[in-house]
PDB file of C-alpha atoms in Angstrom:
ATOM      1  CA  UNK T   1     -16.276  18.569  45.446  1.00  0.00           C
ATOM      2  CA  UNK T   2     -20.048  18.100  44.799  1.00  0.00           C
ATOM      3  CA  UNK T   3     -20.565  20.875  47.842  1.00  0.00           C
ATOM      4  CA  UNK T   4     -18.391  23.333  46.656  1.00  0.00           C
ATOM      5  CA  UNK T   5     -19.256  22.411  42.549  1.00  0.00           C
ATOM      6  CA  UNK T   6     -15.715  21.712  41.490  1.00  0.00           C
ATOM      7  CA  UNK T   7     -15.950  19.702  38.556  1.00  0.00           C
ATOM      8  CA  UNK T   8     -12.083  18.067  38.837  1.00  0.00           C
ATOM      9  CA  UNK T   9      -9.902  17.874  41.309  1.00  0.00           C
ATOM     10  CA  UNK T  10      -6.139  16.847  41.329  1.00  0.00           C
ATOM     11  CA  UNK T  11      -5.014  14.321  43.905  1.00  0.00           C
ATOM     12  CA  UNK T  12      -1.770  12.657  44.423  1.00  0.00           C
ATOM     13  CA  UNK T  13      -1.299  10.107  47.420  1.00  0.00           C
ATOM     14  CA  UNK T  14      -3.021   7.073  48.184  1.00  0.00           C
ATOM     15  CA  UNK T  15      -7.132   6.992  47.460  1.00  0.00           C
ATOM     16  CA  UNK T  16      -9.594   6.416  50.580  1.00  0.00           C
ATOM     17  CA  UNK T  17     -12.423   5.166  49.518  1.00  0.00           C
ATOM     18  CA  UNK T  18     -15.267   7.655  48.357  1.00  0.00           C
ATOM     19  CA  UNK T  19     -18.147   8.355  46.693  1.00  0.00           C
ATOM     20  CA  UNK T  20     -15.975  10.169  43.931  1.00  0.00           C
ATOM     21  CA  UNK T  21     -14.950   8.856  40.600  1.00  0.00           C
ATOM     22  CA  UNK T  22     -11.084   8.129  40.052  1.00  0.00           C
ATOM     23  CA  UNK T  23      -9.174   8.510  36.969  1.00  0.00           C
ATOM     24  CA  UNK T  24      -5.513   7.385  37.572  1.00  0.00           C
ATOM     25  CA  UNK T  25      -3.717   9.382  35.278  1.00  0.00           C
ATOM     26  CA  UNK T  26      -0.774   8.074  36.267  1.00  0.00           C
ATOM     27  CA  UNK T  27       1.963   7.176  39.030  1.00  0.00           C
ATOM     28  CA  UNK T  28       4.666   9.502  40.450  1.00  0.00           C
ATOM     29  CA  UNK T  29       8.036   7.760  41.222  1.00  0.00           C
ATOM     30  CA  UNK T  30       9.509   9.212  44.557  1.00  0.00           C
ATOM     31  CA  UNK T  31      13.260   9.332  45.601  1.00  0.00           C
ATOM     32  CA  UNK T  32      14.990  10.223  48.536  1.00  0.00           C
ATOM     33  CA  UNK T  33      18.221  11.846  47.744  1.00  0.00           C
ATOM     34  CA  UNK T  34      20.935  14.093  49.439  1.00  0.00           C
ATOM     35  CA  UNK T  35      23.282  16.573  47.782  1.00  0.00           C
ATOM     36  CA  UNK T  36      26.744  14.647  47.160  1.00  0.00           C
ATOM     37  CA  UNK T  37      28.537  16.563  49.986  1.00  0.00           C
ATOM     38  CA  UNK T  38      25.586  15.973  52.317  1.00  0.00           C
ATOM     39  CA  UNK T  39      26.661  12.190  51.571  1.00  0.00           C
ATOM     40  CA  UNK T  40      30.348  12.853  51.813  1.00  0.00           C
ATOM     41  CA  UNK T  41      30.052  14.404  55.583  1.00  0.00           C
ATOM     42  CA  UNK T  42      27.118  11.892  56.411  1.00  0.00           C
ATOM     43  CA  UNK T  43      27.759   8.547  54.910  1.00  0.00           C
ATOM     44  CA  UNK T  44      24.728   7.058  52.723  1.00  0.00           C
ATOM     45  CA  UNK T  45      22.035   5.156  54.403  1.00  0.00           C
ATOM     46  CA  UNK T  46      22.009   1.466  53.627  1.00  0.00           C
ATOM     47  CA  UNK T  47      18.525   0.528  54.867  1.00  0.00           C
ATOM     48  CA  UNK T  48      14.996   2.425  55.831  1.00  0.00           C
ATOM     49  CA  UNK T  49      16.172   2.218  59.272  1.00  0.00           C
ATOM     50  CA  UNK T  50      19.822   4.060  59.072  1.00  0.00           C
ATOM     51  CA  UNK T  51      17.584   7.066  58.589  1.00  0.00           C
ATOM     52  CA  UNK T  52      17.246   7.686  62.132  1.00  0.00           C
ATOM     53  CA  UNK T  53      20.767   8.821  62.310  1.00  0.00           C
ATOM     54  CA  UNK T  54      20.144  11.048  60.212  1.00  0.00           C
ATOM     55  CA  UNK T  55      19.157  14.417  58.640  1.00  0.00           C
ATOM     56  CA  UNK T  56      15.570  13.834  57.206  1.00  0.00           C
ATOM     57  CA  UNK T  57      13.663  17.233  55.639  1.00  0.00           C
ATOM     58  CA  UNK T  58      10.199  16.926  56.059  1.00  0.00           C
ATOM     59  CA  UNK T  59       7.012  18.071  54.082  1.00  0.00           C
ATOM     60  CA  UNK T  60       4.960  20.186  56.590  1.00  0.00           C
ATOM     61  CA  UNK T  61       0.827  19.037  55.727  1.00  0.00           C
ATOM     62  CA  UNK T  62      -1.762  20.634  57.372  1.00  0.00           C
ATOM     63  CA  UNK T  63      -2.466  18.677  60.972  1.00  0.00           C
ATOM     64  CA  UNK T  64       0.350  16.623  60.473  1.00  0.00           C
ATOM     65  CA  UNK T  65       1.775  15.296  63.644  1.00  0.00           C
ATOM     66  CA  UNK T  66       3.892  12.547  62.774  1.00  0.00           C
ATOM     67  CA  UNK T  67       6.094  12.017  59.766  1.00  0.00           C
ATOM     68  CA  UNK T  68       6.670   8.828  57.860  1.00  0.00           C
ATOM     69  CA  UNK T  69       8.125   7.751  54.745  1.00  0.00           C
ATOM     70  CA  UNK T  70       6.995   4.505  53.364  1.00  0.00           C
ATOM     71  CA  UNK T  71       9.269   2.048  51.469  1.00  0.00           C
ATOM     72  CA  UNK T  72       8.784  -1.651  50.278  1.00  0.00           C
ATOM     73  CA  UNK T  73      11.045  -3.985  51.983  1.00  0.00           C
ATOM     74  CA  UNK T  74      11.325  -7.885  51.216  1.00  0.00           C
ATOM     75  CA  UNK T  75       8.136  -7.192  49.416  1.00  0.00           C
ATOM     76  CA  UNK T  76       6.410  -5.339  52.703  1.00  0.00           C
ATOM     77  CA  UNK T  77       5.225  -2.165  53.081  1.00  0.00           C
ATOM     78  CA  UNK T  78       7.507  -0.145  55.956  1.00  0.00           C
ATOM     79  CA  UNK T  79       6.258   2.931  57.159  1.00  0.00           C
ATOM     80  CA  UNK T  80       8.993   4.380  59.298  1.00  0.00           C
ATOM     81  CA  UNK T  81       8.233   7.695  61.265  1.00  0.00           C
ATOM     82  CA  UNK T  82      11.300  10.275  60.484  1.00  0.00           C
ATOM     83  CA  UNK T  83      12.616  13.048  62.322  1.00  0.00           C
ATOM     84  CA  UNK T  84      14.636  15.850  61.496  1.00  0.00           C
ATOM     85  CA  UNK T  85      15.476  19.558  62.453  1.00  0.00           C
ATOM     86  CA  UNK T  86      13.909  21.628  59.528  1.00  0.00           C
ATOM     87  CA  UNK T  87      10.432  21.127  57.892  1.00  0.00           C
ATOM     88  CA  UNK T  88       8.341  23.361  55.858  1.00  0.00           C
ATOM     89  CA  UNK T  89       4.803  23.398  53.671  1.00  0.00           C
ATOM     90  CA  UNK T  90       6.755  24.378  50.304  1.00  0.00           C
ATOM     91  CA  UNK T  91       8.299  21.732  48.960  1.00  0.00           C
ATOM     92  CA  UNK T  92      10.407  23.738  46.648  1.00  0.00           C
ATOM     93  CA  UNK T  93      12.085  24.519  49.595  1.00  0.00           C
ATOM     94  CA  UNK T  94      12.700  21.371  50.486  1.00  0.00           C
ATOM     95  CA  UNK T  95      14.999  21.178  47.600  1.00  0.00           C
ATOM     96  CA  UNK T  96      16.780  23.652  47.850  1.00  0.00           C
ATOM     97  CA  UNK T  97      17.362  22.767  51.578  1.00  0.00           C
ATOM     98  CA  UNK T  98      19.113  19.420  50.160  1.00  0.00           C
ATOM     99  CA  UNK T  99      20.658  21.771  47.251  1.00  0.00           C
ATOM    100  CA  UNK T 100      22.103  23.394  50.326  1.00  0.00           C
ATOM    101  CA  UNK T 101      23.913  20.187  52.216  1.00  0.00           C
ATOM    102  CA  UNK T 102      21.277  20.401  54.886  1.00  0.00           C
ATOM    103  CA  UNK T 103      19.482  16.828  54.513  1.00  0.00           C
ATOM    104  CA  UNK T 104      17.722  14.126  52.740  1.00  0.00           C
ATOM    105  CA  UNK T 105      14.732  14.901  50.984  1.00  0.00           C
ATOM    106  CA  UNK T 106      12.080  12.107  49.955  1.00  0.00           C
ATOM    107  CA  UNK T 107      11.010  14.064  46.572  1.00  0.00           C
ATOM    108  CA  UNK T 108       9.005  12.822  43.245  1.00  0.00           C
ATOM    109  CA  UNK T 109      11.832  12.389  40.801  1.00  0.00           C
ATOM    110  CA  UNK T 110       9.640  14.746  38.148  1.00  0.00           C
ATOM    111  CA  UNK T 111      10.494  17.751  40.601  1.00  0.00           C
ATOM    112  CA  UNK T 112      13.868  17.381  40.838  1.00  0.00           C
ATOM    113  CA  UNK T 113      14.887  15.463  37.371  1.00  0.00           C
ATOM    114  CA  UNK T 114      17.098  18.046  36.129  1.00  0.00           C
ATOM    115  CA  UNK T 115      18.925  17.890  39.687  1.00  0.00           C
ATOM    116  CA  UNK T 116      19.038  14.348  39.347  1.00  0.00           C
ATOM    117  CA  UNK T 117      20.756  14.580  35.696  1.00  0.00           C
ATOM    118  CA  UNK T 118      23.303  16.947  36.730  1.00  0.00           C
ATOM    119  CA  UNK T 119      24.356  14.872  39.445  1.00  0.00           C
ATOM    120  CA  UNK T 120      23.690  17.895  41.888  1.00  0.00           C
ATOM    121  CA  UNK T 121      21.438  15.580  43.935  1.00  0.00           C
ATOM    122  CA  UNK T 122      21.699  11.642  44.487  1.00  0.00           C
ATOM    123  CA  UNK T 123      19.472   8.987  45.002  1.00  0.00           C
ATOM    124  CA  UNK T 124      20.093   6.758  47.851  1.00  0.00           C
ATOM    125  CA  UNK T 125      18.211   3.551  49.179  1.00  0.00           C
ATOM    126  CA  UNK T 126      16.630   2.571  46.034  1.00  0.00           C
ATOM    127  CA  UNK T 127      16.492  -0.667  46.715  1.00  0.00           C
ATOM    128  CA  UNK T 128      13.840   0.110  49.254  1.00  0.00           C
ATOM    129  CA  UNK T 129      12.016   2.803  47.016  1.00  0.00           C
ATOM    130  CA  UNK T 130       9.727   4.748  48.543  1.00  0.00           C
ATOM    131  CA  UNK T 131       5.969   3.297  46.948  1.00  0.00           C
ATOM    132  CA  UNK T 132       4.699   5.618  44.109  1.00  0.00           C
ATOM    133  CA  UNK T 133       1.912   7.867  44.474  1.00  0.00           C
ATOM    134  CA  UNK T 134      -0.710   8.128  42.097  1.00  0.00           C
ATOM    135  CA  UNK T 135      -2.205  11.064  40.454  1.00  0.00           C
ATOM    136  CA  UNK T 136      -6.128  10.665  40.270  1.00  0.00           C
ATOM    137  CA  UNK T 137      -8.702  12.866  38.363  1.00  0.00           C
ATOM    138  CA  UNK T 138     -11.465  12.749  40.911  1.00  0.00           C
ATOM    139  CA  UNK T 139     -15.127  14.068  39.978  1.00  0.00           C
ATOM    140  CA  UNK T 140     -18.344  13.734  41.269  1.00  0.00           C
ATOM    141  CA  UNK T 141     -20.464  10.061  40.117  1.00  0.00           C
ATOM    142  CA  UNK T 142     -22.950  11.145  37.711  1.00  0.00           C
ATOM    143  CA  UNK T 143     -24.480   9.777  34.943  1.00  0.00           C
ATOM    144  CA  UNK T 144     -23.544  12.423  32.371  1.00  0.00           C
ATOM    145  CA  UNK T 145     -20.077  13.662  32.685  1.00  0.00           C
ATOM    146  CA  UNK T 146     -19.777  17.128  31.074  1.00  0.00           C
ATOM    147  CA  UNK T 147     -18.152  17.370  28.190  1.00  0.00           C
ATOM    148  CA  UNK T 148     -15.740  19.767  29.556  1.00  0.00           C
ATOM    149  CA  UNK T 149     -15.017  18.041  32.145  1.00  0.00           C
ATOM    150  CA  UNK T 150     -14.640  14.828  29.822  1.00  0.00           C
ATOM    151  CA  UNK T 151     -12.387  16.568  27.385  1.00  0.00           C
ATOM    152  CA  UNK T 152      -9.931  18.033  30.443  1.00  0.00           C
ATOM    153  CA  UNK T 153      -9.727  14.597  32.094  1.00  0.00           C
ATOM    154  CA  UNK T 154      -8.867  13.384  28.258  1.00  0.00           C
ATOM    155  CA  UNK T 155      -6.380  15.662  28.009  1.00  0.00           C
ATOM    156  CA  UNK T 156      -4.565  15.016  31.357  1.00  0.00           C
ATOM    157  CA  UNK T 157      -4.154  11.631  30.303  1.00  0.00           C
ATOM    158  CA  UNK T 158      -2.716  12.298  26.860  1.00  0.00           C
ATOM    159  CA  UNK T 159      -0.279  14.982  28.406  1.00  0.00           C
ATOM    160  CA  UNK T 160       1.119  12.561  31.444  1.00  0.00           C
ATOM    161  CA  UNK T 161       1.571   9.681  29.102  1.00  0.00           C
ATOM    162  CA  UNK T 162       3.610  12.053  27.115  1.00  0.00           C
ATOM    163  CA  UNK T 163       5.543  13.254  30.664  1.00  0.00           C
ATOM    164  CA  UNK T 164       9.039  11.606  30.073  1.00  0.00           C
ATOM    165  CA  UNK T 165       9.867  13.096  33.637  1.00  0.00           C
ATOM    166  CA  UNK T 166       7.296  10.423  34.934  1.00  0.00           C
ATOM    167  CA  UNK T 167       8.572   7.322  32.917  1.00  0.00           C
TER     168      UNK T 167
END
């Protein structure tokens, strides 16, 4: 950031440490869910593991190699390495891949609420949720933050407390 001069950056995920300052600004719930006929012809996975045998559409990332989903079980973290025959870098077309009866899609539920709602996707394995991201305001240290930059961070965090898709 400090290279480049970007005053804010967006980051979801899981923080390494850095020499960058982190707002959280909050947390993104994540679901994995299948379209109901996906279900019907599949069966619904009862535990992390039943995955395997199935169906699992994965977000493409730049250099990524392996893919894993992580869930808490009996209070662990699990990360179990997925497989499945279609991946892509948009993840709007991840959903409409699962729209589609094609797979299971590990998704945060403010992306696909409104699928949620109308019962055109379901959640499965929520007992084993998938841990929540969180979305960070990051910005260089300094000793006198901008008061642009202060006044945009601000706002983020009044308009995802407001969010009710990430409540």
């Amino acid at each position: 950031l400090v290279e480049e001069g970007i005053d804010v950056a967006i980051r979801f995920g899981f923080l390494q440490d850095s020499s960058l300052v982190a707002r959280h600004l909050a947390d993104s719930r994540r679901a994995i869910c299948a379209s109901p006929a996906y279900l019907e012809q599949n069966g619904v996975p009862k535990t992390p593991e039943e995955l395997m045998d199935h169906n699992c559409l994965l977000m493409r990332f730049p250099g990524s190699k392996q893919f894993q989903w992580r869930f808490t079980k009996d209070g662990e973290v699990l990360n179990l390495a997925v497989t499945g025959r279609m991946d892509s870098n948009n993840s709007d077309v991840l959903t409409q891949w699962a729209l589609q009866d094609q797979g299971l899609v590990l998704k945060a539920t403010w992306e696909i609420s409104d699928h949620l709602k109308a019962g055109r996707l379901v959640p499965v394995l929520e007992e084993f949720m998938p841990t929540d991201l969180g979305v960070y305001a990051l910005y260089p240290h300094s000793r006198y933050l901008p008061p642009k930059v202060r006044a945009f961070i601000d706002f983020l965090v009044e308009k995802f407390e407001r969010d009710e898709r990430l409540k």
